[in-house]
C-alpha positions as semicolon CSV with decimal commas, in nm:
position;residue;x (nm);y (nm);z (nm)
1;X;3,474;2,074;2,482
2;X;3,526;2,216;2,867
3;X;3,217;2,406;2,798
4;X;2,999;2,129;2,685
5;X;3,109;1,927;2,960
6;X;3,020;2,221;3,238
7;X;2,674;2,233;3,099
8;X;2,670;1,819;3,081
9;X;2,746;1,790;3,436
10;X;2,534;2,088;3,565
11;X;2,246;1,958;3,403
12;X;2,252;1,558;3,470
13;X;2,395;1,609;3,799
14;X;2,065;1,824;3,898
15;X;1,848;1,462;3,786
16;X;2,073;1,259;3,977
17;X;2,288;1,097;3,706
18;X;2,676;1,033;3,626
19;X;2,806;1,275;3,393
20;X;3,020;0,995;3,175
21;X;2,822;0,752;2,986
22;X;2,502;0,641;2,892
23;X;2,573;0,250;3,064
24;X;2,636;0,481;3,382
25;X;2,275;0,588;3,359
26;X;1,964;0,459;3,479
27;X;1,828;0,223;3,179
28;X;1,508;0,334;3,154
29;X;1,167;0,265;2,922
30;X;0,866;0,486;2,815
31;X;0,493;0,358;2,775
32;X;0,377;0,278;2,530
33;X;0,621;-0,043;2,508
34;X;0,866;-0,040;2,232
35;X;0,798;-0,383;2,033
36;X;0,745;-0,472;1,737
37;X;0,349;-0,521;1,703
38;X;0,192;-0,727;1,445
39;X;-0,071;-0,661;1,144
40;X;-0,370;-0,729;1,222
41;X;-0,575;-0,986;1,003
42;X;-0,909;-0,972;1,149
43;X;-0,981;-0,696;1,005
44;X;-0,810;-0,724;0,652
45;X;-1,129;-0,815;0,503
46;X;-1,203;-0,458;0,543
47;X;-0,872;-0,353;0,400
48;X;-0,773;-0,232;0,701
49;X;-0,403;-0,233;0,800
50;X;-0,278;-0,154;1,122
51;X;-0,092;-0,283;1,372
52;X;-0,224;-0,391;1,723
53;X;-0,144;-0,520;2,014
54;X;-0,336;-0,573;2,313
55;X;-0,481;-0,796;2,634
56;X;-0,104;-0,869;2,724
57;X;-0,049;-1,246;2,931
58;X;0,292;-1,182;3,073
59;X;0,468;-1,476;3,275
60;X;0,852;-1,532;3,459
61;X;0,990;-1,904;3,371
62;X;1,365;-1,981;3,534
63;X;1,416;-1,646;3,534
64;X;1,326;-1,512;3,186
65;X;0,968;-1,329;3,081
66;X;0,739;-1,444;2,812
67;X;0,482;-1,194;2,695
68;X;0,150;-1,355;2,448
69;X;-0,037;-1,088;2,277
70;X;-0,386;-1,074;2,104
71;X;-0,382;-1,194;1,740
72;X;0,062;-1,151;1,725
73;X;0,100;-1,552;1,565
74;X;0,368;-1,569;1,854
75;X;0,464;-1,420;2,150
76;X;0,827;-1,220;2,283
77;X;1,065;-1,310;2,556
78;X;1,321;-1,092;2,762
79;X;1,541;-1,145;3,065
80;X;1,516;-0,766;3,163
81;X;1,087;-0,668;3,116
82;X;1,247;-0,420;2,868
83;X;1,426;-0,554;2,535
84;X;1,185;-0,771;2,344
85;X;1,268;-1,045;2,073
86;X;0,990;-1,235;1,876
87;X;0,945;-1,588;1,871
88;X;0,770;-1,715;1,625
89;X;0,622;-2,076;1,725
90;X;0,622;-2,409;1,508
91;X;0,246;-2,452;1,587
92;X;-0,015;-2,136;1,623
93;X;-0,348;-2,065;1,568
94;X;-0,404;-1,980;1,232
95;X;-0,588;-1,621;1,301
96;X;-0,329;-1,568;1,586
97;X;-0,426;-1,632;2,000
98;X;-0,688;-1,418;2,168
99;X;-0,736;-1,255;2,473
100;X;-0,439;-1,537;2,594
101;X;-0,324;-1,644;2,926
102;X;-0,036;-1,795;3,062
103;X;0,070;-1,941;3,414
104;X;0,386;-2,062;3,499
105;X;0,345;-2,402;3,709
106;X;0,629;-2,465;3,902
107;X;0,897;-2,364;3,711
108;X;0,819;-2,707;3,514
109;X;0,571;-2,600;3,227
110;X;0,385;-2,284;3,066
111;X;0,060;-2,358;3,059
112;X;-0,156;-2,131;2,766
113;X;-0,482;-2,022;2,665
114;X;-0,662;-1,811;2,402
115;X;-0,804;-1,948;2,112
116;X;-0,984;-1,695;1,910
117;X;-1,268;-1,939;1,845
118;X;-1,379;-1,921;2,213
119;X;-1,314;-2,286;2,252
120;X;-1,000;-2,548;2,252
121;X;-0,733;-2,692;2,374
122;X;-0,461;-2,569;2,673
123;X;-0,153;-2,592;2,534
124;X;0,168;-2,631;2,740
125;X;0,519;-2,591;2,713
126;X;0,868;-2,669;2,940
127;X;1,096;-2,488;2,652
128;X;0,884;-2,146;2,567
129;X;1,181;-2,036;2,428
130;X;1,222;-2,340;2,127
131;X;0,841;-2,211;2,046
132;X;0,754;-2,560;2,048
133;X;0,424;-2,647;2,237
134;X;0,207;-2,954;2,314
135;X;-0,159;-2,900;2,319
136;X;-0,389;-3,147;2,582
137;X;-0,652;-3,392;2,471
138;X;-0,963;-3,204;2,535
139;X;-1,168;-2,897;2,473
140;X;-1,272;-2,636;2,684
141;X;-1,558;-2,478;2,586
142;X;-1,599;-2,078;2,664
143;X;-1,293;-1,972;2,755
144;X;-1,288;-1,638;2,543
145;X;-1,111;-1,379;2,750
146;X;-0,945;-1,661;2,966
147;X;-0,669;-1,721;3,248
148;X;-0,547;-1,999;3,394
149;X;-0,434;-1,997;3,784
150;X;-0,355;-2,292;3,950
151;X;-0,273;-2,238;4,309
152;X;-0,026;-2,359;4,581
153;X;-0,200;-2,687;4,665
154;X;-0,204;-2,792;4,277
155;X;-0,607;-2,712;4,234
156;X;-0,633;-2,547;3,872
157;X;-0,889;-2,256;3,770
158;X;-1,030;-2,127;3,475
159;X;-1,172;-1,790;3,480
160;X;-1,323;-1,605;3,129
161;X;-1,613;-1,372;3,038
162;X;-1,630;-1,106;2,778
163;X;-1,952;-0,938;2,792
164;X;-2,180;-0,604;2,872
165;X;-2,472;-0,860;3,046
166;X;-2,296;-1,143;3,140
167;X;-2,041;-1,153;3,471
168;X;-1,720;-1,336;3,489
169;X;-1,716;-1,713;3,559
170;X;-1,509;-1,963;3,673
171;X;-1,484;-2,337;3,651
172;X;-1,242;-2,556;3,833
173;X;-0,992;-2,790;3,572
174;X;-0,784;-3,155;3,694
175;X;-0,426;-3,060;3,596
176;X;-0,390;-3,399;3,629
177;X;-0,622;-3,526;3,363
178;X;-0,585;-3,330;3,055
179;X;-0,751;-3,016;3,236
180;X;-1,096;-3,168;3,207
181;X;-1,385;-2,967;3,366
182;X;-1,422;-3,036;3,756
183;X;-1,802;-2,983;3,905
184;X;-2,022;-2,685;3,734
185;X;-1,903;-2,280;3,653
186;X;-1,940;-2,058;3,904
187;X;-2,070;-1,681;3,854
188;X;-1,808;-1,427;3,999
189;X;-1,873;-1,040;3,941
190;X;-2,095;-0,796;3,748
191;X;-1,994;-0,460;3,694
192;X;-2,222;-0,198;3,868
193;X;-2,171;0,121;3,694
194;X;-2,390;0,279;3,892
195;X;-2,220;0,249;4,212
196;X;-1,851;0,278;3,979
197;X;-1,787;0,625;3,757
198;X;-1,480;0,428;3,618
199;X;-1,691;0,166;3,467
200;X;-1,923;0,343;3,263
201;X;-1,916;0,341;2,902
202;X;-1,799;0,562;2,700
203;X;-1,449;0,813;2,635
204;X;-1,456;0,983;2,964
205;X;-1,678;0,735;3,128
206;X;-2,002;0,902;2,903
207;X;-2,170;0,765;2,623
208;X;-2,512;0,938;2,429
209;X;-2,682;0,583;2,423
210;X;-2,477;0,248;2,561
211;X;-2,530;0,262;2,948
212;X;-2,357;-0,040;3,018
213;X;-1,961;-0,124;2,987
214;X;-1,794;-0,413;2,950
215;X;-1,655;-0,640;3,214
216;X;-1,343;-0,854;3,051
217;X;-0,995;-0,999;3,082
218;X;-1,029;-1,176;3,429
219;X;-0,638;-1,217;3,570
220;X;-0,565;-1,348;3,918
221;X;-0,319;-1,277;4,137
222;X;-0,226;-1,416;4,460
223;X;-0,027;-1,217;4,713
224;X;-0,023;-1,234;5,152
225;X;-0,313;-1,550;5,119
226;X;-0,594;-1,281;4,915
227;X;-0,673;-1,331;4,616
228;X;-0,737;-1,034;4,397
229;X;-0,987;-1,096;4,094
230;X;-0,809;-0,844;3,829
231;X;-1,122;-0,771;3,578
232;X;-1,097;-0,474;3,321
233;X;-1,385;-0,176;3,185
234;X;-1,557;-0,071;3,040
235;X;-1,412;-0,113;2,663
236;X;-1,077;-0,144;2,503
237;X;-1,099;0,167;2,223
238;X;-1,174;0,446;2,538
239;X;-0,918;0,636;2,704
240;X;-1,028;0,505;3,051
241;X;-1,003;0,139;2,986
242;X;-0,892;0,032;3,288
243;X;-0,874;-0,252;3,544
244;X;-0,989;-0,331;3,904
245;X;-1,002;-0,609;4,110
246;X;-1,273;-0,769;4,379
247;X;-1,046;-1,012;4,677
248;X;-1,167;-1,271;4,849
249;X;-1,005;-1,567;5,060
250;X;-1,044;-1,865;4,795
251;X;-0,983;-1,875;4,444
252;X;-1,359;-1,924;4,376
253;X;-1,484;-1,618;4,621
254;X;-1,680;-1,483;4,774
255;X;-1,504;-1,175;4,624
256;X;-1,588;-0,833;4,783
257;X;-1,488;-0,505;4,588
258;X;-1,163;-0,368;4,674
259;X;-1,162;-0,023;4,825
260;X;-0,940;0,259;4,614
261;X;-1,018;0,068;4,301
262;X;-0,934;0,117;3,995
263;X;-0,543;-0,023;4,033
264;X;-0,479;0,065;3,668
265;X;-0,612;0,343;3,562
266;X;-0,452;0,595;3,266
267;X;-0,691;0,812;3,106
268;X;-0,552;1,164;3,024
269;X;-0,167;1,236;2,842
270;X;-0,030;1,081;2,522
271;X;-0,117;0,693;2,570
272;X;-0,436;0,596;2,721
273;X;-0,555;0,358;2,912
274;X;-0,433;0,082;3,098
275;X;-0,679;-0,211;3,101
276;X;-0,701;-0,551;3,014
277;X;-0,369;-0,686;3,163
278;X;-0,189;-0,884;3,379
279;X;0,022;-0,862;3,696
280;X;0,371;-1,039;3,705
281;X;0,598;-1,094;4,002
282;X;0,986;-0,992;3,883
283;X;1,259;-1,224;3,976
284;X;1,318;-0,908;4,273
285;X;0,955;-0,959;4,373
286;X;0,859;-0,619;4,243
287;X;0,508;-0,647;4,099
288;X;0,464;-0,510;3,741
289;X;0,073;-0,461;3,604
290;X;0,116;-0,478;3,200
291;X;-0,195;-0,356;3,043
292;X;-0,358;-0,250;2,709
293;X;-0,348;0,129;2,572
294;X;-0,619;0,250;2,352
295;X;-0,441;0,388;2,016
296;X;-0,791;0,386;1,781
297;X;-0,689;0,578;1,468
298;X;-0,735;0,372;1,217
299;X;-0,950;0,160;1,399
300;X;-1,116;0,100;1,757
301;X;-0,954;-0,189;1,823
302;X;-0,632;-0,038;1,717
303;X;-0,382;-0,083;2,052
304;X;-0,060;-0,074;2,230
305;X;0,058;-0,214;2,563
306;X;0,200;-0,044;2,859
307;X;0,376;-0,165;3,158
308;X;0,340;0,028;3,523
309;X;0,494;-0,104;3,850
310;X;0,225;-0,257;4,113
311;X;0,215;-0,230;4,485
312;X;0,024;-0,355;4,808
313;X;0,019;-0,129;5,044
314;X;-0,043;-0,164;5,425
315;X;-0,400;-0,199;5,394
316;X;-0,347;-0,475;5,133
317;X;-0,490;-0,215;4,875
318;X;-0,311;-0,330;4,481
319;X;-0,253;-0,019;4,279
320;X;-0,008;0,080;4,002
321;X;0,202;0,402;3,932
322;X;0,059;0,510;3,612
323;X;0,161;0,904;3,712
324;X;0,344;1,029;3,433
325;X;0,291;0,708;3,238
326;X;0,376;0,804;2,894
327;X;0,718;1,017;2,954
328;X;1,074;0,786;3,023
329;X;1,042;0,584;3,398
330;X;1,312;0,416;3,530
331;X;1,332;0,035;3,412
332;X;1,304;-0,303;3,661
333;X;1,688;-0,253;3,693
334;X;1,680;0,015;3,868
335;X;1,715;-0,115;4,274
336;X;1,469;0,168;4,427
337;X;1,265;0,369;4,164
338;X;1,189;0,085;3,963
339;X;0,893;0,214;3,722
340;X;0,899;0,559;3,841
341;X;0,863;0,888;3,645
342;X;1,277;0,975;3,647
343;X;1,253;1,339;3,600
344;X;1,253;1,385;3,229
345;X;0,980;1,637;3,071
346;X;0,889;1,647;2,758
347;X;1,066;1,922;2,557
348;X;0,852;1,900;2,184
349;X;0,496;1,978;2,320
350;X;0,352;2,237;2,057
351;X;0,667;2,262;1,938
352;X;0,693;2,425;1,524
353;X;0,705;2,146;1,307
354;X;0,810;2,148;0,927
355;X;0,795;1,878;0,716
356;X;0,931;1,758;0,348
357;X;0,590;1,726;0,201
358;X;0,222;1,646;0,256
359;X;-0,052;1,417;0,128
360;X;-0,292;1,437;0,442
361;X;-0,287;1,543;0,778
362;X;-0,564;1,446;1,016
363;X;-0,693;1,581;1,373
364;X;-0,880;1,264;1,517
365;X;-1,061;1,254;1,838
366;X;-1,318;0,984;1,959
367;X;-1,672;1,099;1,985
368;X;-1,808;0,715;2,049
369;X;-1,722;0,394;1,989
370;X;-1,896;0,374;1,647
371;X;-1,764;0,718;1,537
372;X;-1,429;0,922;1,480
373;X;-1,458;1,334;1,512
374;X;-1,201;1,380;1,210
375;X;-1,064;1,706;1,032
376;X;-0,850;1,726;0,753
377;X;-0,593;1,998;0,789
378;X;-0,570;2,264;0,531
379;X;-0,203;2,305;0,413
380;X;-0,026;2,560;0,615
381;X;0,334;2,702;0,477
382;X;0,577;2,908;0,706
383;X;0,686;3,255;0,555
384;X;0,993;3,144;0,342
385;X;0,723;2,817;0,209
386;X;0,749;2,513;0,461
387;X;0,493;2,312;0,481
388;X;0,337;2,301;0,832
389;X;0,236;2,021;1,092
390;X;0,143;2,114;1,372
391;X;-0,020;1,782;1,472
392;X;0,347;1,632;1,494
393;X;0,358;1,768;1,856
394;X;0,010;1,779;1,954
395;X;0,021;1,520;2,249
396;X;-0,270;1,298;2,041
397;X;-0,199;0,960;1,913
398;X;-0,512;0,924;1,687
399;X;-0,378;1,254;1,543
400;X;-0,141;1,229;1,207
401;X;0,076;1,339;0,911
402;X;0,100;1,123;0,567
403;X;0,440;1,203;0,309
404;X;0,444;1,184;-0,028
405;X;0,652;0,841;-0,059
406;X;0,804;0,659;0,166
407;X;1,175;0,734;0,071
408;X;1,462;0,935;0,185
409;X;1,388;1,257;0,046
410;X;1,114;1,263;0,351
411;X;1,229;1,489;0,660
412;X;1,018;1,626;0,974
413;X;1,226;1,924;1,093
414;X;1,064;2,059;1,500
415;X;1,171;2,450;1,636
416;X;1,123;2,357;2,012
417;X;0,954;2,655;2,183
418;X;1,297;2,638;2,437
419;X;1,627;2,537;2,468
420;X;1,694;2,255;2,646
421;X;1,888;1,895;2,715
422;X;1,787;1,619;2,533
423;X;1,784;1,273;2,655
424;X;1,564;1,095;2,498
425;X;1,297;1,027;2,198
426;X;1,012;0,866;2,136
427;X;0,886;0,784;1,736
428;X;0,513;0,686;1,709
429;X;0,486;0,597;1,329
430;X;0,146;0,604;1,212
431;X;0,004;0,279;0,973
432;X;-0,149;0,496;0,658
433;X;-0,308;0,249;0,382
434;X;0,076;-0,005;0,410
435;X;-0,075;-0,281;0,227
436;X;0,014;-0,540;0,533
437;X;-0,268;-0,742;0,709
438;X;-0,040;-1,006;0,909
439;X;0,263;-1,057;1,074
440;X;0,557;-0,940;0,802
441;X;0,910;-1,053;0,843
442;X;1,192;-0,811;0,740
443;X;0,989;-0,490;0,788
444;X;1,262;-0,223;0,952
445;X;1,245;0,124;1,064
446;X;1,579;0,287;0,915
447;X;1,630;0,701;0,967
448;X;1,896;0,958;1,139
449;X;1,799;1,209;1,389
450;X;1,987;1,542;1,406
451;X;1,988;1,797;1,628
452;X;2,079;2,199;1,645
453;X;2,120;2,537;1,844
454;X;2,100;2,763;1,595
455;X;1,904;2,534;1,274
456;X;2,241;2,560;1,088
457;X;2,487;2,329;1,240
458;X;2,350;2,010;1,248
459;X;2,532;1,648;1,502
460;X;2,390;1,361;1,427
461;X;2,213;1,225;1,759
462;X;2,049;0,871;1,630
463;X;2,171;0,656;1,366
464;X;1,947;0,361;1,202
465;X;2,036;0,405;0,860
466;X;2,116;0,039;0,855
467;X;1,917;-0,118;1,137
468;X;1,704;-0,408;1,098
469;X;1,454;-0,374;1,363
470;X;1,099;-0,308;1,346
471;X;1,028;-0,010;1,561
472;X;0,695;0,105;1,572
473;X;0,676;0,298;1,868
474;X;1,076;0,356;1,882
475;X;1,207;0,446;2,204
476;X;1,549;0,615;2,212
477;X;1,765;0,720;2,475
478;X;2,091;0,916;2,403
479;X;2,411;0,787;2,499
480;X;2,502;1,134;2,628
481;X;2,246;1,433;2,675
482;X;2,267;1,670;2,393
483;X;2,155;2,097;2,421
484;X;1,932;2,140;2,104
485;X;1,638;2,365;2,025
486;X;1,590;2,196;1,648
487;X;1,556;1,826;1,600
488;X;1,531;1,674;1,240
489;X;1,418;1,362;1,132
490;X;1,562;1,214;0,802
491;X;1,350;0,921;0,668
492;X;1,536;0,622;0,495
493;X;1,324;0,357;0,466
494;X;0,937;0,253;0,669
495;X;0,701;-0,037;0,640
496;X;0,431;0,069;0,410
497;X;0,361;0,291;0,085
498;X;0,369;0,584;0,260
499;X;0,638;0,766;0,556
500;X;0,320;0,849;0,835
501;X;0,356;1,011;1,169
502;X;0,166;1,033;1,403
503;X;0,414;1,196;1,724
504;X;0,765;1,295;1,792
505;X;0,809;1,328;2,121
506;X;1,120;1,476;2,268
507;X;1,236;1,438;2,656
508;X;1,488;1,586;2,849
509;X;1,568;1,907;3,073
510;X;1,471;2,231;2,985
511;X;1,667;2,518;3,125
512;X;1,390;2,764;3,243
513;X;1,189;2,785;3,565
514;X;0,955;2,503;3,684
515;X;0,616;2,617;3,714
516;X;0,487;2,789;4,065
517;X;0,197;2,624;4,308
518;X;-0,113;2,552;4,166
519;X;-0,349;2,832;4,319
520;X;-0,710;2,842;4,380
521;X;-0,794;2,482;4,344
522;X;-1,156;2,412;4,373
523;X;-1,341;2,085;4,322
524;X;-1,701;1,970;4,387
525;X;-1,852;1,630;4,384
526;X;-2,160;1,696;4,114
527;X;-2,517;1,547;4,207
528;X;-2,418;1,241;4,055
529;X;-2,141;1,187;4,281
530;X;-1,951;0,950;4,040
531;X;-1,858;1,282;3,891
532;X;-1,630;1,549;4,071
533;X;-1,579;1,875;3,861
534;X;-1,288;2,081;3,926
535;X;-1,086;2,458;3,866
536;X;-0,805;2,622;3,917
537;X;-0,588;2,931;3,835
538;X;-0,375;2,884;3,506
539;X;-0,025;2,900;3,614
540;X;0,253;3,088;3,384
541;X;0,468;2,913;3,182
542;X;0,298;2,564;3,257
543;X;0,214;2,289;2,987
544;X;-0,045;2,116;3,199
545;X;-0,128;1,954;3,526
546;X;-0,132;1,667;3,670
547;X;-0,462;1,594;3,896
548;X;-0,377;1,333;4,167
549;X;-0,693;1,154;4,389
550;X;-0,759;0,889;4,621
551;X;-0,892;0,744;4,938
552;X;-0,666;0,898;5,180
553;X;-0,372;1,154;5,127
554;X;-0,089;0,885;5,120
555;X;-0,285;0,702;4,872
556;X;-0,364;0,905;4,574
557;X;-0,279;0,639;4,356
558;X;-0,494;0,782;4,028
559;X;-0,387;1,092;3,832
560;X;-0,533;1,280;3,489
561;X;-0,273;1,441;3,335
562;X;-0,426;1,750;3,120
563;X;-0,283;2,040;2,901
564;X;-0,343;2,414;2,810
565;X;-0,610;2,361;3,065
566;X;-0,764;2,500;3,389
567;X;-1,057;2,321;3,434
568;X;-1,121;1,909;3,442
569;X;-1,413;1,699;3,516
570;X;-1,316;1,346;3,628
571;X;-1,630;1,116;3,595
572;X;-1,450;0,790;3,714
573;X;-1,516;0,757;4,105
574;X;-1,725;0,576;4,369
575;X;-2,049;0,690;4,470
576;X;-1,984;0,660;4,871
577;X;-1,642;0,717;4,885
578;X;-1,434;1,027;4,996
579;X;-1,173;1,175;4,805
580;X;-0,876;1,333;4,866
581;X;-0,758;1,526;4,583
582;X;-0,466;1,745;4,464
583;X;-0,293;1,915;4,188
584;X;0,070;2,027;4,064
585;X;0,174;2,215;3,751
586;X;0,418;2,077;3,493
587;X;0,656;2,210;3,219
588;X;0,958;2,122;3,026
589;X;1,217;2,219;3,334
590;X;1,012;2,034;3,599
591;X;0,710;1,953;3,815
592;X;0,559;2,209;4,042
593;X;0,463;2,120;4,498
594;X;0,199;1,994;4,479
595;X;-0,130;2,138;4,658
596;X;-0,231;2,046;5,033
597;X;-0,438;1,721;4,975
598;X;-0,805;1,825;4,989
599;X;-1,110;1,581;5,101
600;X;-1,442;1,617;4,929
601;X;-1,686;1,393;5,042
């Protein structure tokens, strides 16, 4: 016990932490969010069943959240921006809301948005919470991709636009008379994808034939009198979905393109993208940007949600921390790193992974948006006859493994390459052929995790044999840090026919060296200067880096986080706009210095 409790304290007192308990520690949450998404019906005609959840309308009321989701038939509430709870409402659309928004008038009522017809009524609501709502006595015609923002003086606004031709809109509503139509729509913004890398269409901003992306999910936020038109590109099922913003000095423009754009902007690691959102004020008046991750395994419009803190800064320039987005950040408790990467690496990458049986196991990339690049994996056994998986700890999400049954004989044993603490997990269950094309009640997630030094003596670490939540994406700190080099999953019971995976992902400390300097960085705008192609000298012992840009050195608010790599190509800027641009190498013990910020013009 007094040796355990050396290595506890030498370890968590090295990341800042207590060394007692877990409710001494930093609550913290990992991207993508940890709810329980729905089934998706649109698509069941198809037979295809997956969850989804996407185009996120999160608002405060008295001092609670309420987050509305694409095609969820209902919405979830929380008093912290982390712990989610369904409600499921007395009245709903019958194919579930799209594309919704939400603004919170006054602390009075909720108004709501998102009819998956295109057209309707705005509903409203002073008790969210009950899941009772009122709609008003009109219609509003075209209001796919909508939000609602009604400003200080009481003047209510109605932007929308989903399209690769057409730009957002907005028309003016009376609050005051069942939001009827004031005067005519207005035309806001076009993209311009040739003056913007980031909107172009495509994975990586490059596609064979479609030229143009899409401009969609208008959100508004007001913040020092500006008013910052949120829009996202250039499509939902690429990994650098993202969203910008135009400001202007009225809520109906003229809007002129903000400088340092994208704000949200998530395209390499685990979960990708981060468009498609909306920014919230916390009760603390932190600024959080939640936004929409594209997933796209079983299908394109297969999603998750993420959640990144948002800033001004003293230009008046919005832009989120999305550095490090997918590995454990510090929740809205926290009073200074609120949303911050807090240290933890990620201990399973490449990791050996042995599982209890095998049906299928894909490698799934995107080649378009019309086409998967898929390969089945040939069954690979270890020397005394396990059966391999080594896309279990390959750092893709549109990667996965399929069981034989979905029953407790099912295990996924993982031989990380290192010792090293662990504090947390991260379960991304994978939706194989389930059978379940709506929202479900009673579907549960129930399993143990183990962990080991030496693969013989096994402490259990997570216990859900008998839990009754729905984890999909199950996020799971430890109460205490544990030293392991073998984790084991023991399956109990899953939605669906089958036990799928599609990542384990372990976080912690490791107990090596962090990686040295990045060395002989070299980067060159190409002669289409929305692309900037870059190398550098592989550093020992390093998983990947982390490439950091932006308009001045104290604002390199984008990153692309690669692995096993030493070259990049990042195809997302501004033609006409310097960069400054910088690197730092990354491992399972830590985060290299990074290199001198460098300007290329």
């Amino acid at each position: 016990m007094r040796r355990c409790l050396i290595i506890l304290l030498s370890i968590v007192t090295s990341a800042g932490f207590s060394v007692y308990a877990q409710d001494q520690l930093p609550q913290t949450y990992c991207n993508p969010i940890d709810i329980d998404y729905t089934y998706m019906v649109y698509n069941s005609a198809n037979n295809l069943s997956y969850r989804s959840g996407a185009d996120p309308a999160v608002v405060e009321f008295r001092g609670e959240y309420y987050m509305f989701v694409t095609r969820s038939f209902g919405y979830w509430h929380s008093t912290d921006l982390v712990n989610w709870e369904f409600i499921k409402p007395a009245q709903w659309f019958f194919e579930g809301s799209n594309a919704p928004s939400a603004f919170n008038y006054k602390d009075s009522v909720i108004y709501f948005a998102g009819n998956p017809a295109g057209y309707g009524s705005i509903l409203y609501s002073d008790d969210p919470k009950s899941g009772t709502w009122t709609p008003t006595a009109s219609i509003s015609k075209n209001i796919q991709d909508s939000e609602i923002f009604i400003d200080d003086d009481g003047r209510t606004y109605l932007y929308w636009g989903s399209s690769n031709v057409f730009p957002l809109k907005v028309k003016e509503l009376n609050k005051n008379d069942r939001m009827l139509e004031v005067g005519e729509p207005q035309e806001l913004i076009y993209l311009n994808e040739e003056e913007h890398g980031w909107e172009r269409f495509g994975e990586n901003n490059f596609h064979p034939t479609i030229k143009e992306g899409y401009m969609e999910g208008a959100s508004m936020t007001k913040h020092n009198g500006k008013y910052y038109l949120q829009y996202a590109a250039p499509g939902t099922q690429f990994n650098v979905y993202a969203d910008g913003a135009y400001v202007g000095d009225s809520p109906t423009g003229p809007f002129e393109y903000m400088k340092g754009n994208p704000i949200s902007f998530k395209p390499g690691g685990f979960t990708n993208g981060a468009g498609h959102g909306i920014t919230v004020k916390q009760t603390n008046n932190q600024y959080w940007h939640f936004g929409t991750t594209a997933l796209a395994s079983n299908a394109h419009w297969e999603r998750r949600l993420c959640m990144y803190p948002t800033y001004f800064d003293n230009e008046d320039i919005m832009h989120s921390n999305t550095h490090y987005g997918d590995y454990p950040r510090y929740a809205p408790s926290h009073p200074t790193k609120a949303g911050q990467h807090n240290g933890w690496m990620l201990l399973s990458y490449k990791g050996k992974s042995t599982v209890s049986s095998s049906v299928l196991q894909i490698e799934k990339s995107t080649a378009d948006d019309g086409e998967f690049d898929i390969e089945e994996m040939q069954e690979e056994r270890t020397a005394d006859g396990k059966i391999l998986s080594k896309i279990l700890t390959d750092e893709n999400p549109k990667s996965y493994w399929v069981a034989e049954a979905n029953d407790d004989k099912q295990w996924i044993e993982i031989e990380m390459q290192n010792v090293g603490m662990i504090y947390a997990l991260q379960l991304n269950f994978h939706d194989h052929e389930t059978g379940i094309y709506t929202r479900v009640e009673g579907l549960r997630h129930r399993y143990t995790i183990e962990a080991s030094l030496d693969d013989t003596n096994w402490e259990t670490i997570v216990d859900k044999s008998k839990s009754y939540k729905d984890t999909p994406n199950a996020y799971l700190p430890l109460s205490l840090p544990v030293k392991a080099k073998y984790v084991r999953y023991n399956n109990i019971e899953v939605p669906g026919n089958n036990f799928a995976m599609s990542e384990v992902r372990v976080f912690g400390l490791g107990e090596g060296k962090i990686p040295s300097s990045v060395k002989n960085f070299k980067i060159s705008r190409e002669a289409d200067p929305r692309d900037a192609v870059m190398s550098w000298d592989a550093v020992k012992g390093a998983q990947g880096y982390n490439i950091r840009w932006g308009i001045a050195p104290d604002k390199l608010y984008h990153s692309w986080l690669v692995y096993d790599v030493n070259e990049h190509k990042v195809p997302s800027l501004d033609k006409g706009t310097g960069y400054y641009f910088t690197i730092e190498a990354f491992n399972e013990n830590g985060i290299s210095k990074s290199t001198k910020p460098v300007l290329v013009k």
